[in-house]
Amino acid sequence: MEDSNHRLGQKKVVAVVGGGLVGALNACYFAKRGFEVEVFETREDIRNAKVVKGRSINLALSHRGRQALKHVGMEDKIVSKGIPMNARMIHSLSGKQSPIPYGKKGQYILSVDRANLNKELLTEAERYPNTKLNFDHKLQDWSAETGLMTFARSDGSKTQVQADLIVGCDGAFSAVRKQFMRRSRFNYSQTYIPHGYMELTIPPKDGEFAMKPNFLHIWPRNTFMMIALPNLDKTFTCTLFMPFEDFETITTGNEVIEFFQKYFPDSIPLIGVDALKRDYFRLPAQAMVSVKCSPYHIGDKCVLMGDAAHAVVPFYGQGMNAGFEDCIVFDEIMNQFNEDLSAVLPEYTRVRVPDDHAIADLAMYNYIEMRAHVNSKWFIFRKHVDNLLHFLMPKTIIPLYTMVTFTRTRYHVAVERWHWQNKVINRGLLLGAVGAVFGGSYLLIKNPANINKLVVSSEKIWNKLVALKAPQSVGTLSQI
Ligand code: FAD
Ligand code: EGU
C-alpha cells in the first residue's frame, strides 16, 4: 500500500473527540485503517458507571445505522440485543390500538439500548491495539493551525495533545465546532423547538411486557405526543413530547393524573398512578435543538461528524442513524482518495452537507406536521394512503419513511423523489377529478332519465373494491 497515512514511517494520529455513539463507532473505522487512534471523552468510562446519565434510554436503529455497524463487524452483536419493531401501534384516545406495518416482513426497525450500544462500541474500539480510550478528558480548546488540543481533567489538571486529524464527535454542543465558529464563511444555525421531552417507564405486568413488544407505540395528540419503545427487561420507555409551556402548567401529582386522564388515559394503569405522580417530577423536561452548519471540515486538520455536525430533532428516528452513516460515507471517500486527507475532507463536506441538511429539514418538517394536525385518525389514514399508493404503483410511489428508514438512498435524493411523487399524485388526483366531472356530465347529458345506471355502476365498483379488500387486505397491506 501507499505510504500516504504514514509520517516518517509512523502512522498518523487521529484524535476522536467524544466517545458517544458516533465517536466510538468512528474510532473503530479509523483503527481498522491502521491509524493511531485516541478517543477523548468528558465522562468517566460508562462501562464502570452504575447509572448512565444522558439523553434517551433507547433508540430506533434502522438500515443506515445497521449498515454502518456491519462494516466494522458489529451488526449481529447489536441486532441480537435489539427488539424488532415490525409496525407502529397507534393508540387512539378511546384506547383502541391499530397496528400499521412498516413494510414487508423483513422491514422492521430495532429498539436498542443506548447505554449498551455505547458500551459495546467502546469495547470494540478498544480491541484494536492501535486505539487508546481517554476518559475524563474534556476538550477545552484547540488550534486549527497546529492541531494542538487542551483537555481539562476532573482533578483540575490540564493536558495537551497533538494530532494529525481531529474528528469532532462531541455532540450537539460540540467544543470542536467552537473553532469553526470563529472562522470566516462558516455557516451555522441552531433552532430550539418549543417542545420538551420527558421519559417515563412502563414496568412489566406479571413478568411480561405490559403491551405488545414488537411495536413502536404511538399516541398522536397534535401538540402532545407520546412514543414508547420496548426494552430487553420487558419494560417500555415512554417519551412524552409537549410544549415547555404545558410542562410548566402541571405542578402537582393530581394535575399529572388529570392531564393523562384527558390525553393518554390508557397509559395510566400501564405506568401506574403512583409512579406517574413521582416520575413526572424526577427530572425537568429536556430541550431539543436542531443544528445545521457547513463546511464540516477545516483544511486537512479537522472534521465534524454526528450531532456535532448536524443535531436533528428526533421526529424521524434518524439522528444516530445519520451519524453512523456519516462514518460510512467518510470511509468510502477515504477509499476513493487513497486516504489523502487534503482531498478527502473537502469531498466529505461536498457530499455530506446536502444529505445531513435534508434529514435535519425533514425531521423539523415532520415535527411541525405532527403537532399541527396529526391525531390518531389522521396518522392511520395517511399511512394507509401511502401504503395503498405504493401497492398500486410499487415502482413509482415509495413512501418517504421507507426511503429514509429502509434504504441508503441519499437523504437529499429521497426528498427530491418525494416532491416528484407528490406531483405525480396531485396530477393523478386532478386528472381523476376532471375525468369524473366530464364522464359524469357526459352520461347525464346522453342519458338524463336513467340515473339508475350511474348508481348501479358505482355500486358495482364499490362491491369490487370490497371484494378485493376483504379476503386479502391484511395480507397485501402487510406486504408493503
Ligand atoms: P452524543 O451521543 O451526544 O455523544 C457526544 C459525546 O461527546 C458524549 O459522550 C459527550 O460526553 C462527549 N463530549 C461532549 N463534549 C465533549 C468535550 N468537550 N470533550 C470530550 N467529550 C465531549 N436517533 C436515532 O437514530 N433513533 C432514535 O430513535 C432517536 N431517538 C432520539 C430520541 C430523543 C429524545 C433524542 C434527544 C435523540 C434521539 N436520537 C435518535 C438522536 C441520537 O440521540 C443522536 O443523534 C446521537 O446520540 C448522536 O450521537 P453523537 O455521538 O454524535 O453525540
Ligand atoms: C421519536 C422519538 C412515527 C424515537 C415519525 C413515525 C421517534 C423515535 C415517524 C423517539 C412517529 C414519528 C420513524 C421511524 C421513528 C413512524 C419515521 C420517531 C423513533 C416518519 C426514543 N420515526 N421514531 N416516522 O413512521 O420514519 O413510525 O424517542 F411518531 S422510527 Cl414522530 Cl421508522
Coordinates of C-alpha atoms and ligand atoms in Angstrom, one line a residue:
M1 CA 0.0 0.0 0.0
E2 CA 0.9 3.6 -0.4
D3 CA 2.6 5.3 2.5
S4 CA 0.2 8.2 2.5
N5 CA -1.0 7.7 6.0
H6 CA 2.5 7.2 7.4
R7 CA 4.6 10.1 8.6
L8 CA 8.3 9.1 8.7
G9 CA 7.2 5.5 8.9
Q10 CA 4.8 6.4 11.7
K11 CA 1.1 6.1 11.4
K12 CA -0.9 9.3 11.6
V13 CA -2.5 10.2 14.9
V14 CA -6.3 10.6 14.7
A15 CA -7.9 12.2 17.8
V16 CA -11.6 11.4 18.1
V17 CA -13.2 13.9 20.4
G18 CA -16.3 12.4 22.1
G19 CA -16.8 8.8 23.0
G20 CA -20.5 8.7 22.5
L21 CA -22.3 6.6 19.8
V22 CA -20.7 8.2 16.8
G23 CA -17.3 8.8 18.3
A24 CA -16.9 5.2 19.5
L25 CA -18.0 3.8 16.1
N26 CA -15.7 6.2 14.3
A27 CA -12.8 5.0 16.4
C28 CA -13.4 1.5 15.0
Y29 CA -13.4 2.9 11.4
F30 CA -10.1 4.7 11.8
A31 CA -8.5 1.9 13.8
K32 CA -9.4 -0.6 11.1
R33 CA -7.5 1.6 8.6
G34 CA -4.4 1.4 10.8
F35 CA -4.4 4.9 12.2
E36 CA -3.1 5.6 15.7
V37 CA -6.5 6.4 17.3
E38 CA -7.0 8.3 20.5
V39 CA -10.5 8.9 21.8
F40 CA -11.1 11.7 24.3
E41 CA -14.3 11.6 26.3
T42 CA -15.5 14.0 29.1
R43 CA -17.4 11.4 31.1
E44 CA -16.0 8.5 33.1
D45 CA -16.0 5.1 31.4
I46 CA -19.7 4.3 31.2
R47 CA -18.8 0.6 31.4
N48 CA -17.9 1.2 35.1
A49 CA -20.7 3.7 35.9
K50 CA -23.6 2.5 37.9
V51 CA -26.2 4.8 36.3
V52 CA -25.6 6.3 32.9
K53 CA -26.8 9.8 32.7
G54 CA -27.7 11.1 29.3
R55 CA -30.3 11.5 26.7
S56 CA -33.0 9.0 25.8
I57 CA -32.7 5.5 27.1
N58 CA -33.5 3.6 23.9
L59 CA -33.3 4.4 20.2
A60 CA -34.7 3.2 16.9
L61 CA -31.9 1.6 14.9
S62 CA -32.7 1.3 11.2
H63 CA -31.0 0.4 7.9
R64 CA -28.4 3.2 7.7
G65 CA -27.2 2.6 11.2
R66 CA -27.1 -1.2 10.7
Q67 CA -25.0 -0.9 7.5
A68 CA -22.5 1.3 9.4
L69 CA -22.3 -1.3 12.2
K70 CA -21.9 -4.1 9.7
H71 CA -18.8 -2.5 8.2
V72 CA -16.9 -3.0 11.5
G73 CA -18.4 -6.4 12.2
M74 CA -20.8 -5.1 14.9
E75 CA -24.2 -5.5 13.3
D76 CA -25.1 -9.0 14.5
K77 CA -23.9 -8.3 18.1
I78 CA -26.1 -5.2 18.3
V79 CA -29.1 -6.6 16.4
S80 CA -29.2 -9.7 18.7
K81 CA -29.7 -7.4 21.6
G82 CA -32.3 -5.2 19.9
I83 CA -36.1 -5.7 19.8
P84 CA -37.6 -5.8 16.4
M85 CA -40.5 -3.4 15.8
N86 CA -42.4 -4.6 12.8
A87 CA -45.1 -1.9 12.9
R88 CA -46.4 1.1 14.7
M89 CA -49.2 0.7 17.2
I90 CA -51.4 3.7 17.2
H91 CA -53.3 4.4 20.4
S92 CA -56.4 6.4 20.0
L93 CA -58.0 8.5 22.7
S94 CA -60.6 5.8 23.3
G95 CA -57.8 3.2 24.0
K96 CA -58.2 1.5 20.6
Q97 CA -55.0 0.1 19.2
S98 CA -54.3 0.0 15.5
P99 CA -51.2 -1.6 14.0
I100 CA -49.7 -0.2 10.9
P101 CA -46.8 -2.3 9.5
Y102 CA -43.6 -0.7 8.4
G103 CA -43.5 -2.8 5.3
K104 CA -42.7 -6.3 4.3
K105 CA -41.8 -9.0 6.8
G106 CA -38.1 -8.1 6.7
Q107 CA -38.8 -4.4 7.1
Y108 CA -38.6 -3.7 10.8
I109 CA -36.7 -1.3 12.9
L110 CA -35.0 -2.2 16.2
S111 CA -35.3 -0.8 19.6
V112 CA -31.8 -0.7 21.1
D113 CA -30.5 0.4 24.5
R114 CA -28.3 3.5 24.1
A115 CA -26.0 2.7 27.0
N116 CA -25.4 -0.9 25.9
L117 CA -24.8 0.2 22.3
N118 CA -22.3 2.8 23.5
K119 CA -20.5 0.2 25.8
E120 CA -20.3 -2.4 23.1
L121 CA -18.8 0.1 20.6
L122 CA -16.2 1.3 23.2
T123 CA -15.2 -2.3 23.8
E124 CA -15.0 -3.0 20.1
A125 CA -12.8 0.1 19.6
E126 CA -10.5 -1.0 22.4
R127 CA -10.0 -4.4 20.8
Y128 CA -7.8 -2.7 18.2
P129 CA -4.2 -2.5 19.6
N130 CA -3.8 0.9 17.9
T131 CA -6.7 2.5 19.8
K132 CA -6.5 4.3 23.2
L133 CA -9.5 5.5 25.1
N134 CA -9.0 8.5 27.3
F135 CA -11.9 9.1 29.7
D136 CA -12.3 12.2 32.0
H137 CA -10.8 14.3 29.2
K138 CA -12.9 17.3 28.3
L139 CA -11.8 19.3 25.3
Q140 CA -11.5 22.9 26.3
D141 CA -9.8 24.5 23.3
W142 CA -7.8 23.6 20.3
S143 CA -5.8 25.3 17.5
A144 CA -6.8 24.8 13.9
E145 CA -3.3 25.9 12.9
T146 CA -1.3 23.4 14.9
G147 CA -3.8 20.7 15.8
L148 CA -2.9 21.1 19.5
M149 CA -5.7 20.4 21.9
T150 CA -6.1 21.2 25.6
F151 CA -8.1 18.9 27.8
A152 CA -9.4 19.5 31.3
R153 CA -9.4 16.7 33.9
S154 CA -11.8 16.4 36.8
D155 CA -8.9 16.9 39.3
G156 CA -8.4 20.4 37.8
S157 CA -5.3 19.4 35.8
K158 CA -4.9 20.1 32.1
T159 CA -3.2 18.1 29.4
Q160 CA -2.2 19.0 25.9
V161 CA -2.3 16.6 23.0
Q162 CA -1.3 16.9 19.3
A163 CA -3.0 15.1 16.5
D164 CA -2.8 15.0 12.7
L165 CA -6.5 14.8 12.3
I166 CA -9.2 15.8 14.8
V167 CA -12.6 14.2 14.4
G168 CA -15.3 16.1 16.3
C169 CA -17.9 13.7 17.5
D170 CA -18.7 15.6 20.7
G171 CA -22.4 16.1 20.2
A172 CA -24.9 18.9 19.6
F173 CA -22.9 21.4 21.8
S174 CA -19.6 20.5 20.3
A175 CA -16.5 22.1 21.7
V176 CA -14.6 21.2 18.5
R177 CA -17.1 23.2 16.5
K178 CA -16.3 26.4 18.5
Q179 CA -13.1 26.9 16.4
F180 CA -15.2 26.7 13.3
M181 CA -17.5 29.4 14.6
R182 CA -14.6 31.9 14.7
R183 CA -13.8 31.4 11.0
S184 CA -15.0 33.4 8.1
R185 CA -17.5 31.8 5.7
F186 CA -18.7 29.2 8.3
N187 CA -22.5 28.8 8.1
Y188 CA -24.3 28.0 11.3
S189 CA -27.9 27.9 12.5
Q190 CA -29.5 26.4 15.6
T191 CA -33.1 26.2 16.5
Y192 CA -34.7 25.2 19.8
I193 CA -38.2 23.9 19.3
P194 CA -40.9 24.9 21.8
H195 CA -41.4 21.2 22.8
G196 CA -39.5 19.4 25.5
Y197 CA -39.4 15.7 26.2
M198 CA -39.7 13.6 29.3
E199 CA -39.1 9.9 29.8
L200 CA -41.4 7.6 31.8
T201 CA -41.3 3.8 32.3
I202 CA -44.0 1.2 31.8
P203 CA -42.9 -1.7 34.0
P204 CA -43.6 -5.4 33.2
K205 CA -47.0 -6.8 34.1
D206 CA -47.0 -10.2 35.7
G207 CA -43.4 -10.6 34.5
E208 CA -44.4 -9.9 30.9
F209 CA -44.5 -6.9 28.6
A210 CA -47.5 -4.8 29.5
M211 CA -48.2 -4.0 25.8
K212 CA -47.3 -5.8 22.6
P213 CA -43.5 -5.7 22.4
N214 CA -42.8 -5.7 18.7
F215 CA -44.2 -2.3 18.0
L216 CA -43.4 1.3 18.1
H217 CA -46.3 2.5 20.3
I218 CA -47.5 6.0 19.4
W219 CA -50.1 8.2 21.0
P220 CA -50.5 11.1 18.5
R221 CA -52.4 14.0 20.0
N222 CA -51.5 17.0 17.9
T223 CA -49.4 19.3 20.2
F224 CA -48.9 16.4 22.6
M225 CA -47.4 13.1 21.6
M226 CA -46.1 10.1 23.4
I227 CA -44.0 7.3 22.0
A228 CA -43.0 4.0 23.6
L229 CA -40.2 1.6 22.7
P230 CA -39.6 -1.8 24.3
N231 CA -36.6 -2.8 26.3
L232 CA -35.0 -6.2 26.9
D233 CA -36.0 -6.1 30.6
K234 CA -39.7 -6.2 29.4
T235 CA -40.2 -2.5 30.3
F236 CA -41.1 0.2 27.8
T237 CA -39.6 3.6 27.8
C238 CA -42.2 6.2 27.0
T239 CA -41.2 9.6 25.7
L240 CA -43.7 12.4 26.2
F241 CA -43.3 15.3 23.9
M242 CA -45.1 18.5 24.8
P243 CA -44.5 22.3 24.7
F244 CA -42.4 23.6 27.7
E245 CA -45.3 25.9 28.5
D246 CA -47.6 23.0 29.1
F247 CA -45.0 21.1 31.1
E248 CA -44.8 24.1 33.4
T249 CA -48.5 24.4 34.0
I250 CA -48.5 20.9 35.6
T251 CA -47.2 21.3 39.1
T252 CA -48.9 18.7 41.3
G253 CA -49.3 14.9 41.2
N254 CA -53.1 15.3 40.7
E255 CA -52.6 17.6 37.8
V256 CA -50.4 15.0 36.2
I257 CA -53.1 12.4 36.5
E258 CA -55.7 14.8 35.3
F259 CA -53.6 15.5 32.2
F260 CA -53.0 11.9 31.4
Q261 CA -56.7 11.1 32.1
K262 CA -57.6 13.6 29.4
Y263 CA -55.0 12.7 26.7
F264 CA -53.4 9.3 27.4
P265 CA -56.0 7.5 29.6
D266 CA -55.0 4.0 28.5
S267 CA -51.4 4.6 29.7
I268 CA -52.2 5.4 33.3
P269 CA -52.7 1.8 34.5
L270 CA -49.7 0.8 32.5
I271 CA -47.3 3.3 34.1
G272 CA -49.1 3.3 37.4
V273 CA -50.7 6.2 39.2
D274 CA -48.1 6.5 41.9
A275 CA -45.1 6.0 39.6
L276 CA -46.6 8.6 37.3
K277 CA -47.0 11.2 40.1
R278 CA -43.5 10.6 41.2
D279 CA -41.5 10.2 37.9
Y280 CA -43.1 13.2 36.2
F281 CA -41.2 15.4 38.7
R282 CA -38.0 13.5 38.9
L283 CA -36.3 15.3 36.0
P284 CA -37.3 18.5 34.3
A285 CA -38.3 18.2 30.6
Q286 CA -35.4 18.2 28.2
A287 CA -34.9 20.6 25.3
M288 CA -34.4 19.6 21.7
V289 CA -32.2 21.5 19.3
S290 CA -31.7 21.4 15.6
V291 CA -28.2 22.4 14.3
K292 CA -27.1 22.9 10.8
C293 CA -23.7 24.1 9.6
S294 CA -21.2 24.0 6.8
P295 CA -18.5 23.3 5.9
Y296 CA -17.8 20.2 8.1
H297 CA -14.0 20.5 7.8
I298 CA -11.0 22.8 8.3
G299 CA -8.3 22.1 5.8
D300 CA -6.9 18.6 6.3
K301 CA -6.9 19.0 10.1
C302 CA -10.4 18.6 11.4
V303 CA -13.8 17.2 10.5
L304 CA -17.2 17.2 12.3
M305 CA -19.5 14.1 12.4
G306 CA -22.7 13.1 14.1
D307 CA -24.6 15.6 16.2
A308 CA -21.6 17.9 16.3
A309 CA -22.2 18.5 12.6
H310 CA -26.0 18.1 12.5
A311 CA -28.2 17.7 15.5
V312 CA -31.7 16.9 14.3
V313 CA -35.0 16.8 16.2
P314 CA -36.0 13.2 16.9
F315 CA -39.2 13.1 14.8
Y316 CA -37.8 10.8 12.2
G317 CA -35.8 8.5 14.4
Q318 CA -32.7 9.3 12.3
G319 CA -30.2 11.3 14.5
M320 CA -27.9 8.3 15.3
N321 CA -28.6 6.6 12.1
A322 CA -27.5 9.7 10.1
G323 CA -24.4 10.0 12.4
F324 CA -23.5 6.3 11.8
E325 CA -24.0 6.8 8.1
D326 CA -21.5 9.8 8.2
C327 CA -18.9 7.2 9.2
I328 CA -19.5 5.0 6.2
V329 CA -19.6 8.0 3.8
F330 CA -16.3 9.3 5.1
D331 CA -14.9 5.8 4.8
E332 CA -16.0 5.4 1.2
I333 CA -14.3 8.7 0.4
M334 CA -11.1 7.6 2.2
N335 CA -11.0 4.7 -0.3
Q336 CA -11.8 6.9 -3.2
F337 CA -8.9 9.4 -2.4
N338 CA -6.4 7.0 -1.0
E339 CA -6.6 8.5 2.5
D340 CA -5.3 11.8 1.2
L341 CA -6.9 14.0 3.9
S342 CA -6.4 17.2 2.0
A343 CA -8.7 15.8 -0.7
V344 CA -11.0 13.6 1.5
L345 CA -12.1 16.4 3.9
P346 CA -13.4 18.8 1.3
E347 CA -15.1 16.0 -0.6
Y348 CA -16.8 14.8 2.6
T349 CA -18.2 18.3 3.1
R350 CA -19.3 18.5 -0.5
V351 CA -21.0 15.1 -0.5
R352 CA -22.5 15.0 3.0
V353 CA -23.7 18.5 3.8
P354 CA -26.7 18.3 1.4
D355 CA -27.8 15.0 2.9
D356 CA -27.4 15.9 6.5
H357 CA -29.3 19.2 5.9
A358 CA -32.0 17.3 4.1
I359 CA -32.6 15.0 7.1
A360 CA -32.5 17.9 9.5
D361 CA -35.2 19.6 7.4
L362 CA -37.3 16.5 7.1
A363 CA -37.2 15.9 10.9
M364 CA -38.2 19.5 11.5
Y365 CA -40.9 19.3 8.9
N366 CA -42.4 16.2 10.5
Y367 CA -42.3 17.9 13.9
I368 CA -44.3 20.8 12.5
E369 CA -46.7 18.5 10.7
M370 CA -47.3 16.2 13.7
R371 CA -48.0 19.0 16.1
A372 CA -50.2 20.9 13.6
H373 CA -52.8 18.2 12.7
V374 CA -51.8 14.7 13.5
N375 CA -54.1 12.9 15.7
S376 CA -54.5 9.1 15.7
K377 CA -57.2 9.1 12.9
W378 CA -55.1 11.3 10.6
F379 CA -51.9 9.3 11.3
I380 CA -53.6 6.0 10.4
F381 CA -55.3 7.5 7.3
R382 CA -52.1 9.0 5.9
K383 CA -50.1 5.8 6.4
H384 CA -52.8 3.7 4.7
V385 CA -52.9 6.2 1.8
D386 CA -49.1 5.9 1.4
N387 CA -49.2 2.1 1.5
L388 CA -52.1 1.9 -0.9
L389 CA -50.4 4.2 -3.5
H390 CA -47.3 2.1 -3.1
F391 CA -49.4 -1.0 -3.6
L392 CA -51.0 0.4 -6.7
M393 CA -47.7 1.7 -8.2
P394 CA -44.9 -0.1 -6.4
K395 CA -42.2 1.2 -8.8
T396 CA -43.4 4.8 -8.9
I397 CA -44.6 5.7 -5.4
I398 CA -42.3 4.7 -2.5
P399 CA -43.3 6.2 0.9
L400 CA -40.8 8.8 2.2
Y401 CA -40.3 7.0 5.5
T402 CA -39.4 3.8 3.5
M403 CA -36.6 5.5 1.6
V404 CA -35.4 7.2 4.8
T405 CA -35.7 4.1 7.1
F406 CA -35.1 1.1 4.9
T407 CA -32.7 2.2 2.2
R408 CA -29.5 4.1 1.9
T409 CA -31.0 6.4 -0.7
R410 CA -29.2 9.7 -0.2
Y411 CA -31.4 11.8 2.1
H412 CA -31.5 14.7 -0.4
V413 CA -32.4 12.4 -3.2
A414 CA -35.2 10.9 -1.1
V415 CA -36.6 14.4 -0.6
E416 CA -36.4 15.2 -4.3
R417 CA -38.1 12.0 -5.1
W418 CA -40.8 12.6 -2.6
H419 CA -41.5 16.0 -4.1
W420 CA -41.7 14.4 -7.6
Q421 CA -44.0 11.7 -6.3
N422 CA -46.3 14.3 -4.7
K423 CA -46.5 16.0 -8.1
V424 CA -47.5 12.7 -9.8
I425 CA -50.1 12.0 -7.1
N426 CA -51.6 15.5 -7.4
R427 CA -51.7 15.3 -11.2
G428 CA -53.4 11.9 -10.9
L429 CA -56.0 13.3 -8.4
L430 CA -56.6 16.3 -10.7
L431 CA -56.9 14.1 -13.8
G432 CA -59.3 11.8 -11.9
A433 CA -61.4 14.7 -10.7
V434 CA -61.6 16.2 -14.2
G435 CA -62.4 12.8 -15.7
A436 CA -65.1 12.2 -13.2
V437 CA -66.7 15.6 -13.9
F438 CA -66.6 15.2 -17.7
G439 CA -67.5 11.5 -17.6
G440 CA -70.4 12.1 -15.3
S441 CA -71.7 15.1 -17.3
Y442 CA -71.4 13.1 -20.5
L443 CA -73.5 10.2 -19.1
L444 CA -76.1 12.6 -17.6
I445 CA -76.4 14.5 -20.9
K446 CA -76.6 11.4 -23.0
N447 CA -79.0 9.5 -20.8
P448 CA -80.7 12.0 -18.5
A449 CA -83.6 9.7 -17.5
N450 CA -81.5 6.8 -16.4
I451 CA -79.8 7.9 -13.2
N452 CA -80.0 4.3 -12.0
K453 CA -77.3 3.3 -14.5
L454 CA -74.8 5.5 -12.7
V455 CA -75.8 4.4 -9.3
V456 CA -75.7 0.7 -10.3
S457 CA -72.3 1.0 -11.9
S458 CA -70.8 2.8 -9.0
E459 CA -72.3 0.2 -6.7
K460 CA -70.6 -2.4 -8.9
I461 CA -67.3 -0.7 -8.5
W462 CA -67.8 -0.4 -4.8
N463 CA -68.6 -4.1 -4.5
K464 CA -65.5 -5.0 -6.4
L465 CA -63.4 -2.9 -4.1
V466 CA -64.9 -4.5 -1.1
A467 CA -64.3 -8.0 -2.5
L468 CA -60.7 -7.0 -3.4
K469 CA -60.1 -5.7 0.1
A470 CA -61.9 -8.2 2.3
P471 CA -60.1 -11.5 1.8
Q472 CA -56.6 -10.2 1.1
S473 CA -56.4 -6.8 2.8
V474 CA -54.4 -8.0 5.8
G475 CA -52.0 -10.0 3.7
T476 CA -51.5 -7.4 1.0
L477 CA -51.1 -4.4 3.3
S478 CA -48.6 -6.1 5.4
Q479 CA -46.6 -7.0 2.4
I480 CA -45.9 -3.4 1.6
Ligands
FAD1 P1 -23.7 12.2 21.6 O1 -24.4 10.9 21.7 O2 -24.2 13.4 22.2 O3 -22.2 12.0 22.1 C1 -21.3 13.0 22.3 C2 -20.2 12.6 23.3 O4 -19.2 13.6 23.4 C3 -20.7 12.4 24.7 O5 -20.3 11.2 25.2 C4 -20.2 13.6 25.5 O6 -19.9 13.3 26.8 C5 -18.9 13.8 24.7 N1 -18.4 15.2 24.8 C6 -19.2 16.3 24.7 N2 -18.4 17.4 24.8 C7 -17.1 17.0 25.0 C8 -15.9 17.6 25.1 N3 -15.8 19.0 25.2 N4 -14.7 16.9 25.2 C9 -14.8 15.5 25.2 N5 -16.0 14.8 25.0 C10 -17.1 15.6 24.9 N6 -31.5 8.8 16.9 C11 -31.9 7.7 16.2 O7 -31.2 7.3 15.2 N7 -33.0 7.0 16.5 C12 -33.8 7.4 17.5 O8 -34.8 6.7 17.8 C13 -33.5 8.5 18.3 N8 -34.3 8.9 19.3 C14 -34.0 10.1 20.0 C15 -34.8 10.5 21.0 C16 -34.5 11.6 21.7 C17 -35.5 12.1 22.8 C18 -33.3 12.4 21.4 C19 -33.0 13.6 22.1 C20 -32.5 12.0 20.4 C21 -32.8 10.8 19.7 N9 -31.9 10.3 18.6 C22 -32.3 9.2 17.9 C23 -30.7 11.1 18.2 C24 -29.4 10.5 18.9 O9 -29.6 10.5 20.3 C25 -28.2 11.3 18.5 O10 -28.2 11.6 17.1 C26 -26.9 10.6 18.8 O11 -26.8 10.4 20.2 C27 -25.7 11.4 18.3 O12 -24.5 10.7 18.7 P2 -23.2 11.5 18.8 O13 -22.2 10.5 19.2 O14 -23.0 12.4 17.7 O15 -23.5 12.5 20.0
EGU2 C1 -39.2 9.8 18.2 C2 -38.7 9.7 19.5 C3 -43.8 7.7 13.9 C4 -37.8 7.5 19.0 C5 -42.1 9.7 13.0 C6 -43.1 7.6 12.7 C7 -39.1 8.8 17.3 C8 -38.4 7.6 17.7 C9 -42.2 8.6 12.3 C10 -38.0 8.6 19.9 C11 -43.7 8.9 14.6 C12 -42.8 9.9 14.1 C13 -39.9 6.9 12.2 C14 -39.5 5.6 12.2 C15 -39.3 6.9 14.3 C16 -43.3 6.3 12.0 C17 -40.4 7.5 10.9 C18 -39.5 8.6 16.0 C19 -38.4 6.7 16.6 C20 -41.9 9.2 9.9 C21 -36.9 7.4 21.6 N1 -39.8 7.6 13.3 N2 -39.1 7.4 15.6 N3 -41.5 8.4 11.1 O1 -43.3 6.3 10.8 O2 -39.9 7.3 9.9 O3 -43.5 5.3 12.7 O4 -37.5 8.6 21.1 F1 -44.4 9.2 15.7 S1 -38.9 5.3 13.8 CL1 -42.7 11.3 15.0 CL2 -39.4 4.4 11.0

